[in-house]
Amino acid sequence: MEMKQIRMGIVGAGTWGETHASIYAEHLFADPVAICDMNEERARAIADKYGIRKVYTDYHDLAADEEVDAVAIVTPDFAHADIAVAMADAKKNILIEKPLATTKEDIARICEAVNRNQVRCMVDLHNRWNPPFNTAKQEISSGKLGTPYTAYIRHSDVKWVATDMLSWASKSSILWFLGSHSLDSLRWLFDDEVKRVYSVKKEGILKELGVDTPDIYLTTIEFEKGGVAHMENGWVTPNGNRNINDFRCSVMCTEGMISLDLSSHNLIEEVTEEKASVPDILVSNMVFDRCKGLSYESIRDFVDRLVDGREFRVTLEDARKTALAIIAIHESADTGLPVEVEY
Ligand SMILES: NC(=O)c1ccc[n+]([C@@H]2O[C@H](COP(=O)([O-])OP(=O)(O)OC[C@H]3O[C@@H](n4cnc5c(N)ncnc54)[C@H](O)[C@@H]3O)[C@@H](O)[C@H]2O)c1
């Protein structure tokens, strides 16, 4: 049977670009045909591993490739906009890794190009596919807990992510790297938009380790309809933490409360003579030869919805509003004053 295949291009052959390649390679309706990275060796290594036929070092060449239907942009946080605009102008549908972009100008440029070219665009804010969050959303939407009143969310990484995993942490922040996920989740659970934010940051630990970015942000978020949330995003959890992500959330509603422990993948404990560990089976794991976990499901859903034409579960407007609220949080932490979000 002939099936419609989405011919995918990938820009950015780093850690997460490889995740994208693996998903498109196994998806029944996707065919990864091209990959681009300034580092040709890296792009070629992933191309060889996943059977991707074309390797580019300039994303303009990938944009000009007529065989490519859709493009995943998996470059560092601050390097999404030029590529997204070029792909939209080339009439490619786009999946952009979170965050959408990190400046107001870049956010506006991407939205303008997507709308002008009438292409489809999703941003990979994948916590909506996180089973505990997804269940919380269903429970809250059912109305049996009343309406969300206040919430607390903590979403922090161990230091190692900033010091070793990302080469560009100094040019980003934990607010972009994880806060965009946390804030999108809060917007989704509250079914509301952020009105005003007040954030206090602390810095010094990472600077001492040679990474020029704040350690942690403690933020109060006021929603339009009156809900209030506290959001904590840090990049300095001790490396000995058995979970890379320290991730908790609790939402108090007018008639009930729901609490999620998202950091402990403690369904499995493995102990050797040297150490105990708790392998992840929520975010990205393998079941037989198939990738499972929320970080794969969102990427699959992008392909599925290109095939059947349904609206993306994270709209460009969701990603735009999340990114603008994150900009306001940075501004508040820098000035020490509450900031109203400008949409
Ligand atoms: N959804 C998630 O859970 C998740 C997880 C990890 C990373 N990410 C996001 O994915 C993106 C990439 O992160 P990463 O960890 O893979 O980074 P990385 O540093 O491992 O890889 C980025 C790659 O992009 C390439 N690159 C940069 N600018 C380019 C350009 N103009 N043209 C071509 N190639 C270019 C670099 O050479 C590098 O190989 C970031 O936005 C990050 O926040 C998302």
mmCIF file of C-alpha atoms and ligand atoms in Angstrom:
data_model
loop_
_atom_site.group_PDB
_atom_site.id
_atom_site.type_symbol
_atom_site.label_atom_id
_atom_site.label_comp_id
_atom_site.label_asym_id
_atom_site.label_seq_id
_atom_site.Cartn_x
_atom_site.Cartn_y
_atom_site.Cartn_z
ATOM 1 C CA MET A 1 0.000 0.000 0.000
ATOM 2 C CA GLU A 2 1.307 3.424 -0.971
ATOM 3 C CA MET A 3 1.356 5.734 2.051
ATOM 4 C CA LYS A 4 1.943 9.466 2.202
ATOM 5 C CA GLN A 5 5.405 10.066 3.570
ATOM 6 C CA ILE A 6 6.618 13.360 4.990
ATOM 7 C CA ARG A 7 10.118 13.930 3.661
ATOM 8 C CA MET A 8 11.979 15.494 6.570
ATOM 9 C CA GLY A 9 15.042 17.704 6.731
ATOM 10 C CA ILE A 10 16.863 18.359 10.001
ATOM 11 C CA VAL A 11 18.978 21.432 10.808
ATOM 12 C CA GLY A 12 21.286 20.879 13.787
ATOM 13 C CA ALA A 13 22.948 17.506 14.196
ATOM 14 C CA GLY A 14 23.658 17.754 17.916
ATOM 15 C CA THR A 15 22.301 15.728 20.820
ATOM 16 C CA TRP A 16 18.675 16.493 20.128
ATOM 17 C CA GLY A 17 19.032 16.525 16.330
ATOM 18 C CA GLU A 18 19.980 12.869 16.627
ATOM 19 C CA THR A 19 16.765 12.206 18.579
ATOM 20 C CA HIS A 20 14.792 13.776 15.733
ATOM 21 C CA ALA A 21 16.675 11.671 13.160
ATOM 22 C CA SER A 22 15.919 8.478 15.076
ATOM 23 C CA ILE A 23 12.192 9.259 15.223
ATOM 24 C CA TYR A 24 11.848 10.132 11.530
ATOM 25 C CA ALA A 25 13.857 7.032 10.622
ATOM 26 C CA GLU A 26 11.440 4.718 12.436
ATOM 27 C CA HIS A 27 8.177 6.588 11.712
ATOM 28 C CA LEU A 28 6.004 4.820 9.134
ATOM 29 C CA PHE A 29 4.964 8.128 7.590
ATOM 30 C CA ALA A 30 8.305 9.956 7.680
ATOM 31 C CA ASP A 31 11.427 9.709 5.599
ATOM 32 C CA PRO A 32 14.462 11.669 6.793
ATOM 33 C CA VAL A 33 16.035 12.756 3.519
ATOM 34 C CA ALA A 34 18.463 15.530 4.511
ATOM 35 C CA ILE A 35 20.449 16.786 7.487
ATOM 36 C CA CYS A 36 22.421 20.013 7.887
ATOM 37 C CA ASP A 37 25.042 21.105 10.378
ATOM 38 C CA MET A 38 27.904 23.608 10.183
ATOM 39 C CA ASN A 39 29.930 20.693 11.500
ATOM 40 C CA GLU A 40 29.906 18.405 8.469
ATOM 41 C CA GLU A 41 31.452 15.468 10.287
ATOM 42 C CA ARG A 42 28.685 15.487 12.875
ATOM 43 C CA ALA A 43 25.966 15.713 10.205
ATOM 44 C CA ARG A 44 27.570 12.889 8.220
ATOM 45 C CA ALA A 45 27.835 10.629 11.268
ATOM 46 C CA ILE A 46 24.092 10.965 11.957
ATOM 47 C CA ALA A 47 23.264 10.640 8.251
ATOM 48 C CA ASP A 48 25.199 7.355 8.067
ATOM 49 C CA LYS A 49 23.640 6.017 11.263
ATOM 50 C CA TYR A 50 20.034 6.693 10.217
ATOM 51 C CA GLY A 51 20.233 6.247 6.450
ATOM 52 C CA ILE A 52 19.814 9.962 5.593
ATOM 53 C CA ARG A 53 20.866 10.493 1.982
ATOM 54 C CA LYS A 54 21.837 14.170 1.821
ATOM 55 C CA VAL A 55 24.204 16.183 4.006
ATOM 56 C CA TYR A 56 24.376 19.998 3.922
ATOM 57 C CA THR A 57 26.527 22.484 5.818
ATOM 58 C CA ASP A 58 24.487 25.579 4.849
ATOM 59 C CA TYR A 59 20.796 25.579 5.782
ATOM 60 C CA HIS A 60 19.994 27.717 2.710
ATOM 61 C CA ASP A 61 20.880 24.684 0.576
ATOM 62 C CA LEU A 62 18.510 22.504 2.587
ATOM 63 C CA ALA A 63 15.817 25.170 2.198
ATOM 64 C CA ALA A 64 16.319 25.054 -1.584
ATOM 65 C CA ASP A 65 15.990 21.247 -1.683
ATOM 66 C CA GLU A 66 12.628 20.532 -3.301
ATOM 67 C CA GLU A 67 12.568 16.984 -2.046
ATOM 68 C CA VAL A 68 12.161 18.231 1.539
ATOM 69 C CA ASP A 69 8.553 18.732 2.750
ATOM 70 C CA ALA A 70 9.178 19.710 6.365
ATOM 71 C CA VAL A 71 12.145 20.747 8.485
ATOM 72 C CA ALA A 72 13.042 20.240 12.144
ATOM 73 C CA ILE A 73 15.127 23.110 13.545
ATOM 74 C CA VAL A 74 17.306 21.722 16.314
ATOM 75 C CA THR A 75 19.986 24.390 16.691
ATOM 76 C CA PRO A 76 20.816 26.155 19.992
ATOM 77 C CA ASP A 77 18.036 28.194 21.654
ATOM 78 C CA PHE A 78 19.195 31.572 20.265
ATOM 79 C CA ALA A 79 19.744 30.243 16.705
ATOM 80 C CA HIS A 80 16.238 29.313 15.552
ATOM 81 C CA ALA A 81 14.906 32.465 13.862
ATOM 82 C CA ASP A 82 17.041 32.931 10.708
ATOM 83 C CA ILE A 83 16.627 29.265 9.867
ATOM 84 C CA ALA A 84 12.873 29.256 10.572
ATOM 85 C CA VAL A 85 12.323 32.309 8.356
ATOM 86 C CA ALA A 86 14.360 30.766 5.519
ATOM 87 C CA MET A 87 12.381 27.504 5.762
ATOM 88 C CA ALA A 88 9.016 29.303 5.840
ATOM 89 C CA ASP A 89 10.054 31.381 2.807
ATOM 90 C CA ALA A 90 10.911 28.097 1.067
ATOM 91 C CA LYS A 91 7.358 26.864 1.891
ATOM 92 C CA LYS A 92 8.519 24.120 4.247
ATOM 93 C CA ASN A 93 6.418 23.124 7.240
ATOM 94 C CA ILE A 94 8.470 23.503 10.409
ATOM 95 C CA LEU A 95 9.003 21.865 13.787
ATOM 96 C CA ILE A 96 11.085 24.193 15.969
ATOM 97 C CA GLU A 97 12.725 22.951 19.146
ATOM 98 C CA LYS A 98 11.758 24.893 22.222
ATOM 99 C CA PRO A 99 11.951 27.797 22.810
ATOM 100 C CA LEU A 100 10.441 29.396 19.694
ATOM 101 C CA ALA A 101 13.127 32.120 19.904
ATOM 102 C CA THR A 102 14.768 34.241 22.578
ATOM 103 C CA THR A 103 14.143 37.864 21.510
ATOM 104 C CA LYS A 104 10.931 39.764 20.726
ATOM 105 C CA GLU A 105 12.283 40.594 17.259
ATOM 106 C CA ASP A 106 13.045 36.957 16.454
ATOM 107 C CA ILE A 107 9.650 35.793 17.726
ATOM 108 C CA ALA A 108 7.889 38.378 15.550
ATOM 109 C CA ARG A 109 10.025 37.532 12.494
ATOM 110 C CA ILE A 110 9.191 33.828 12.724
ATOM 111 C CA CYS A 111 5.443 34.416 13.197
ATOM 112 C CA GLU A 112 5.357 36.880 10.311
ATOM 113 C CA ALA A 113 7.150 34.481 7.958
ATOM 114 C CA VAL A 114 4.991 31.492 8.949
ATOM 115 C CA ASN A 115 1.765 33.466 8.487
ATOM 116 C CA ARG A 116 2.827 35.167 5.260
ATOM 117 C CA ASN A 117 3.851 31.862 3.675
ATOM 118 C CA GLN A 118 0.878 29.911 5.074
ATOM 119 C CA VAL A 119 3.126 27.075 6.233
ATOM 120 C CA ARG A 120 2.468 25.005 9.336
ATOM 121 C CA CYS A 121 4.644 25.389 12.416
ATOM 122 C CA MET A 122 4.817 23.562 15.743
ATOM 123 C CA VAL A 123 7.208 24.163 18.635
ATOM 124 C CA ASP A 124 8.335 21.113 20.584
ATOM 125 C CA LEU A 125 6.908 22.012 23.998
ATOM 126 C CA HIS A 126 6.606 18.347 24.751
ATOM 127 C CA ASN A 127 5.388 18.332 28.346
ATOM 128 C CA ARG A 128 1.834 18.169 27.079
ATOM 129 C CA TRP A 129 2.690 14.552 26.203
ATOM 130 C CA ASN A 130 4.098 13.894 29.689
ATOM 131 C CA PRO A 131 1.702 11.265 31.143
ATOM 132 C CA PRO A 132 1.298 12.856 34.621
ATOM 133 C CA PHE A 133 0.731 16.336 33.102
ATOM 134 C CA ASN A 134 -1.600 14.939 30.503
ATOM 135 C CA THR A 135 -3.658 13.174 33.179
ATOM 136 C CA ALA A 136 -3.674 16.340 35.320
ATOM 137 C CA LYS A 137 -4.975 18.300 32.334
ATOM 138 C CA GLN A 138 -7.770 15.772 31.833
ATOM 139 C CA GLU A 139 -8.683 15.794 35.528
ATOM 140 C CA ILE A 140 -8.720 19.604 35.702
ATOM 141 C CA SER A 141 -10.647 19.917 32.421
ATOM 142 C CA SER A 142 -13.318 17.539 33.714
ATOM 143 C CA GLY A 143 -14.228 20.271 36.200
ATOM 144 C CA LYS A 144 -14.343 17.970 39.209
ATOM 145 C CA LEU A 145 -11.538 19.891 40.951
ATOM 146 C CA GLY A 146 -13.127 23.259 40.346
ATOM 147 C CA THR A 147 -10.911 25.883 38.714
ATOM 148 C CA PRO A 148 -7.119 26.251 39.165
ATOM 149 C CA TYR A 149 -6.385 28.717 41.964
ATOM 150 C CA THR A 150 -2.676 28.452 42.758
ATOM 151 C CA ALA A 151 0.183 26.202 41.645
ATOM 152 C CA TYR A 152 3.772 25.382 42.402
ATOM 153 C CA ILE A 153 6.159 23.983 39.843
ATOM 154 C CA ARG A 154 9.829 23.103 40.181
ATOM 155 C CA HIS A 155 11.708 22.151 37.049
ATOM 156 C CA SER A 156 15.451 22.154 37.493
ATOM 157 C CA ASP A 157 18.459 20.429 35.970
ATOM 158 C CA VAL A 158 21.627 19.064 37.531
ATOM 159 C CA LYS A 159 24.706 21.317 37.048
ATOM 160 C CA TRP A 160 26.201 18.927 34.530
ATOM 161 C CA VAL A 161 23.676 19.994 31.852
ATOM 162 C CA ALA A 162 25.015 23.569 31.998
ATOM 163 C CA THR A 163 28.692 22.740 32.547
ATOM 164 C CA ASP A 164 29.166 19.714 30.281
ATOM 165 C CA MET A 165 26.187 18.747 28.158
ATOM 166 C CA LEU A 166 25.527 22.081 26.418
ATOM 167 C CA SER A 167 28.419 24.005 24.867
ATOM 168 C CA TRP A 168 26.213 27.110 24.642
ATOM 169 C CA ALA A 169 24.661 27.351 28.147
ATOM 170 C CA SER A 170 26.329 30.767 28.668
ATOM 171 C CA LYS A 171 24.328 32.081 25.719
ATOM 172 C CA SER A 172 21.028 30.779 27.088
ATOM 173 C CA SER A 173 19.427 30.339 30.511
ATOM 174 C CA ILE A 174 17.582 27.718 32.495
ATOM 175 C CA LEU A 175 14.466 29.817 31.868
ATOM 176 C CA TRP A 176 14.806 29.166 28.155
ATOM 177 C CA PHE A 177 16.012 25.616 28.488
ATOM 178 C CA LEU A 178 13.476 24.298 31.040
ATOM 179 C CA GLY A 179 11.359 27.307 32.030
ATOM 180 C CA SER A 180 9.746 27.358 28.597
ATOM 181 C CA HIS A 181 8.511 23.801 29.250
ATOM 182 C CA SER A 182 7.318 24.640 32.794
ATOM 183 C CA LEU A 183 5.545 27.802 31.733
ATOM 184 C CA ASP A 184 3.813 26.185 28.766
ATOM 185 C CA SER A 185 2.593 23.460 31.144
ATOM 186 C CA LEU A 186 1.222 26.055 33.581
ATOM 187 C CA ARG A 187 -0.519 27.982 30.789
ATOM 188 C CA TRP A 188 -2.039 24.708 29.627
ATOM 189 C CA LEU A 189 -3.201 23.557 33.075
ATOM 190 C CA PHE A 190 -4.602 27.004 33.993
ATOM 191 C CA ASP A 191 -6.018 27.396 30.488
ATOM 192 C CA ASP A 192 -4.999 31.023 30.811
ATOM 193 C CA GLU A 193 -2.385 33.577 29.758
ATOM 194 C CA VAL A 194 0.300 35.121 31.919
ATOM 195 C CA LYS A 195 -0.488 38.702 32.892
ATOM 196 C CA ARG A 196 2.343 39.750 35.183
ATOM 197 C CA VAL A 197 5.541 38.184 36.508
ATOM 198 C CA TYR A 198 7.979 38.910 39.321
ATOM 199 C CA SER A 199 11.229 36.989 39.400
ATOM 200 C CA VAL A 200 14.302 36.906 41.595
ATOM 201 C CA LYS A 201 17.454 35.216 40.324
ATOM 202 C CA LYS A 202 20.561 34.029 42.078
ATOM 203 C CA GLU A 203 23.942 33.695 40.410
ATOM 204 C CA GLY A 204 27.509 32.752 41.215
ATOM 205 C CA ILE A 205 27.786 28.959 41.346
ATOM 206 C CA LEU A 206 27.823 28.459 37.568
ATOM 207 C CA LYS A 207 29.933 31.586 36.973
ATOM 208 C CA GLU A 208 32.526 30.110 39.329
ATOM 209 C CA LEU A 209 32.463 26.975 37.159
ATOM 210 C CA GLY A 210 33.046 29.054 34.004
ATOM 211 C CA VAL A 211 29.458 29.147 32.716
ATOM 212 C CA ASP A 212 28.220 32.733 32.490
ATOM 213 C CA THR A 213 24.503 32.282 33.203
ATOM 214 C CA PRO A 214 22.322 32.663 36.322
ATOM 215 C CA ASP A 215 21.959 29.668 38.649
ATOM 216 C CA ILE A 216 18.274 29.810 39.463
ATOM 217 C CA TYR A 217 15.113 31.885 38.988
ATOM 218 C CA LEU A 218 12.271 32.002 41.531
ATOM 219 C CA THR A 219 9.220 33.455 39.828
ATOM 220 C CA THR A 220 5.694 34.473 40.811
ATOM 221 C CA ILE A 221 3.277 34.319 37.903
ATOM 222 C CA GLU A 222 -0.128 36.028 37.837
ATOM 223 C CA PHE A 223 -2.609 34.819 35.245
ATOM 224 C CA GLU A 224 -5.237 36.959 33.525
ATOM 225 C CA LYS A 225 -8.175 35.242 35.261
ATOM 226 C CA GLY A 226 -6.542 35.583 38.695
ATOM 227 C CA GLY A 227 -4.650 32.295 39.161
ATOM 228 C CA VAL A 228 -1.191 32.548 40.712
ATOM 229 C CA ALA A 229 1.760 30.175 40.345
ATOM 230 C CA HIS A 230 5.232 29.867 41.759
ATOM 231 C CA MET A 231 7.815 28.574 39.299
ATOM 232 C CA GLU A 232 11.342 27.530 40.197
ATOM 233 C CA ASN A 233 13.932 26.853 37.473
ATOM 234 C CA GLY A 234 17.524 26.130 38.411
ATOM 235 C CA TRP A 235 20.615 24.769 36.693
ATOM 236 C CA VAL A 236 22.489 23.955 39.905
ATOM 237 C CA THR A 237 20.934 20.817 41.388
ATOM 238 C CA PRO A 238 23.762 18.573 42.668
ATOM 239 C CA ASN A 239 25.151 16.204 40.053
ATOM 240 C CA GLY A 240 24.509 13.271 42.393
ATOM 241 C CA ASN A 241 20.750 13.710 41.886
ATOM 242 C CA ARG A 242 19.539 10.435 40.396
ATOM 243 C CA ASN A 243 17.203 12.360 38.106
ATOM 244 C CA ILE A 244 18.704 14.882 35.672
ATOM 245 C CA ASN A 245 15.414 16.804 35.984
ATOM 246 C CA ASP A 246 14.147 17.690 39.434
ATOM 247 C CA PHE A 247 10.536 18.093 38.452
ATOM 248 C CA ARG A 248 7.457 18.540 40.616
ATOM 249 C CA CYS A 249 4.112 20.234 40.201
ATOM 250 C CA SER A 250 1.095 20.774 42.365
ATOM 251 C CA VAL A 251 -2.071 22.611 41.382
ATOM 252 C CA MET A 252 -4.574 23.717 43.991
ATOM 253 C CA CYS A 253 -8.011 24.263 42.547
ATOM 254 C CA THR A 254 -11.116 25.712 44.153
ATOM 255 C CA GLU A 255 -12.511 22.229 44.901
ATOM 256 C CA GLY A 256 -9.518 19.920 44.893
ATOM 257 C CA MET A 257 -5.830 19.551 44.328
ATOM 258 C CA ILE A 258 -3.567 17.508 42.089
ATOM 259 C CA SER A 259 0.112 16.796 42.787
ATOM 260 C CA LEU A 260 2.633 15.322 40.382
ATOM 261 C CA ASP A 261 6.060 13.879 41.075
ATOM 262 C CA LEU A 262 7.556 14.093 37.619
ATOM 263 C CA SER A 263 11.192 13.801 38.526
ATOM 264 C CA SER A 264 11.286 10.357 39.979
ATOM 265 C CA HIS A 265 11.178 7.676 37.365
ATOM 266 C CA ASN A 266 11.273 5.461 40.397
ATOM 267 C CA LEU A 267 9.354 2.588 38.907
ATOM 268 C CA ILE A 268 12.663 0.815 38.370
ATOM 269 C CA GLU A 269 15.603 0.703 40.734
ATOM 270 C CA GLU A 270 18.824 -0.876 39.582
ATOM 271 C CA VAL A 271 21.625 -1.532 42.052
ATOM 272 C CA THR A 272 25.199 -2.618 41.338
ATOM 273 C CA GLU A 273 28.209 -2.935 43.670
ATOM 274 C CA GLU A 274 29.043 0.710 42.838
ATOM 275 C CA LYS A 275 25.736 2.551 42.817
ATOM 276 C CA ALA A 276 21.958 2.615 42.671
ATOM 277 C CA SER A 277 20.165 4.172 39.692
ATOM 278 C CA VAL A 278 16.586 4.775 38.547
ATOM 279 C CA PRO A 279 16.455 4.412 34.755
ATOM 280 C CA ASP A 280 14.090 6.774 32.980
ATOM 281 C CA ILE A 281 11.016 5.209 31.425
ATOM 282 C CA LEU A 282 8.961 8.390 31.043
ATOM 283 C CA VAL A 283 11.008 10.744 28.883
ATOM 284 C CA SER A 284 12.923 8.585 26.418
ATOM 285 C CA ASN A 285 13.300 4.839 26.619
ATOM 286 C CA MET A 286 13.106 1.848 24.301
ATOM 287 C CA VAL A 287 10.389 -0.808 24.265
ATOM 288 C CA PHE A 288 11.657 -3.607 22.030
ATOM 289 C CA ASP A 289 13.051 -1.598 19.120
ATOM 290 C CA ARG A 290 10.692 1.350 19.376
ATOM 291 C CA CYS A 291 11.415 4.715 21.033
ATOM 292 C CA LYS A 292 8.909 5.469 23.788
ATOM 293 C CA GLY A 293 8.477 8.393 26.094
ATOM 294 C CA LEU A 294 7.134 11.906 25.932
ATOM 295 C CA SER A 295 10.137 13.370 24.137
ATOM 296 C CA TYR A 296 9.505 11.048 21.191
ATOM 297 C CA GLU A 297 5.708 11.305 21.183
ATOM 298 C CA SER A 298 5.638 15.048 20.494
ATOM 299 C CA ILE A 299 7.928 14.663 17.463
ATOM 300 C CA ARG A 300 5.820 11.763 16.174
ATOM 301 C CA ASP A 301 2.679 13.811 16.641
ATOM 302 C CA PHE A 302 4.114 16.571 14.416
ATOM 303 C CA VAL A 303 4.486 14.043 11.583
ATOM 304 C CA ASP A 304 1.090 12.425 12.246
ATOM 305 C CA ARG A 305 -0.655 15.793 12.073
ATOM 306 C CA LEU A 306 1.134 16.816 8.888
ATOM 307 C CA VAL A 307 -0.197 13.594 7.386
ATOM 308 C CA ASP A 308 -3.810 13.951 8.536
ATOM 309 C CA GLY A 309 -4.003 17.750 8.559
ATOM 310 C CA ARG A 310 -5.274 18.173 12.122
ATOM 311 C CA GLU A 311 -4.210 21.228 14.148
ATOM 312 C CA PHE A 312 -0.975 20.830 16.152
ATOM 313 C CA ARG A 313 -1.403 20.249 19.874
ATOM 314 C CA VAL A 314 1.006 23.126 20.519
ATOM 315 C CA THR A 315 0.078 26.060 18.312
ATOM 316 C CA LEU A 316 2.461 28.787 17.193
ATOM 317 C CA GLU A 317 0.418 31.154 19.360
ATOM 318 C CA ASP A 318 1.093 28.935 22.412
ATOM 319 C CA ALA A 319 4.813 29.058 21.710
ATOM 320 C CA ARG A 320 4.771 32.811 21.014
ATOM 321 C CA LYS A 321 2.979 33.620 24.266
ATOM 322 C CA THR A 322 5.190 31.270 26.272
ATOM 323 C CA ALA A 323 8.352 32.860 24.846
ATOM 324 C CA LEU A 324 7.111 36.429 25.435
ATOM 325 C CA ALA A 325 6.295 35.566 29.054
ATOM 326 C CA ILE A 326 9.780 34.088 29.498
ATOM 327 C CA ILE A 327 11.268 37.335 28.160
ATOM 328 C CA ALA A 328 9.221 39.244 30.764
ATOM 329 C CA ILE A 329 10.553 36.936 33.512
ATOM 330 C CA HIS A 330 14.158 37.658 32.483
ATOM 331 C CA GLU A 331 13.363 41.379 32.471
ATOM 332 C CA SER A 332 11.838 41.189 35.947
ATOM 333 C CA ALA A 333 14.831 39.282 37.328
ATOM 334 C CA ASP A 334 17.200 41.842 35.753
ATOM 335 C CA THR A 335 15.340 44.928 37.023
ATOM 336 C CA GLY A 336 13.970 43.634 40.323
ATOM 337 C CA LEU A 337 10.491 44.834 39.350
ATOM 338 C CA PRO A 338 7.236 43.089 38.397
ATOM 339 C CA VAL A 339 6.728 43.082 34.610
ATOM 340 C CA GLU A 340 3.472 42.948 32.629
ATOM 341 C CA VAL A 341 3.772 40.642 29.631
ATOM 342 C CA GLU A 342 3.388 42.424 26.303
ATOM 343 C CA TYR A 343 1.735 40.279 23.657
HETATM 344 N N1 LIG B 1 12.573 19.018 23.673
HETATM 345 C C1 LIG B 1 13.595 18.710 24.486
HETATM 346 O O1 LIG B 1 13.414 18.055 25.498
HETATM 347 C C2 LIG B 1 14.986 19.138 24.169
HETATM 348 C C3 LIG B 1 16.070 18.442 24.704
HETATM 349 C C4 LIG B 1 17.358 18.891 24.386
HETATM 350 C C5 LIG B 1 17.520 20.003 23.585
HETATM 351 N N2 LIG B 1 16.427 20.657 23.091
HETATM 352 C C6 LIG B 1 16.565 21.850 22.241
HETATM 353 O O2 LIG B 1 17.136 21.465 21.005
HETATM 354 C C7 LIG B 1 17.981 22.504 20.526
HETATM 355 C C8 LIG B 1 19.370 21.930 20.273
HETATM 356 O O3 LIG B 1 19.924 21.420 21.486
HETATM 357 P P1 LIG B 1 21.114 20.339 21.485
HETATM 358 O O4 LIG B 1 21.247 19.884 22.901
HETATM 359 O O5 LIG B 1 20.906 19.320 20.420
HETATM 360 O O6 LIG B 1 22.361 21.279 21.106
HETATM 361 P P2 LIG B 1 23.760 20.808 20.473
HETATM 362 O O7 LIG B 1 24.739 21.876 20.800
HETATM 363 O O8 LIG B 1 24.067 19.394 20.875
HETATM 364 O O9 LIG B 1 23.483 20.791 18.901
HETATM 365 C C9 LIG B 1 23.219 21.950 18.158
HETATM 366 C C10 LIG B 1 23.806 21.731 16.754
HETATM 367 O O10 LIG B 1 23.371 22.800 15.911
HETATM 368 C C11 LIG B 1 24.437 23.122 15.035
HETATM 369 N N3 LIG B 1 24.208 24.476 14.505
HETATM 370 C C12 LIG B 1 24.201 25.652 15.182
HETATM 371 N N4 LIG B 1 23.904 26.676 14.347
HETATM 372 C C13 LIG B 1 23.718 26.130 13.117
HETATM 373 C C14 LIG B 1 23.404 26.671 11.841
HETATM 374 N N5 LIG B 1 23.196 27.982 11.677
HETATM 375 N N6 LIG B 1 23.305 25.832 10.791
HETATM 376 C C15 LIG B 1 23.500 24.511 10.954
HETATM 377 N N7 LIG B 1 23.808 23.928 12.133
HETATM 378 C C16 LIG B 1 23.917 24.733 13.214
HETATM 379 C C17 LIG B 1 25.684 22.991 15.896
HETATM 380 O O11 LIG B 1 26.841 22.827 15.100
HETATM 381 C C18 LIG B 1 25.344 21.744 16.722
HETATM 382 O O12 LIG B 1 25.810 20.543 16.121
HETATM 383 C C19 LIG B 1 17.932 23.615 21.575
HETATM 384 O O13 LIG B 1 16.979 24.583 21.218
HETATM 385 C C20 LIG B 1 17.497 22.892 22.834
HETATM 386 O O14 LIG B 1 16.830 23.712 23.785
HETATM 387 C C21 LIG B 1 15.173 20.234 23.363
#
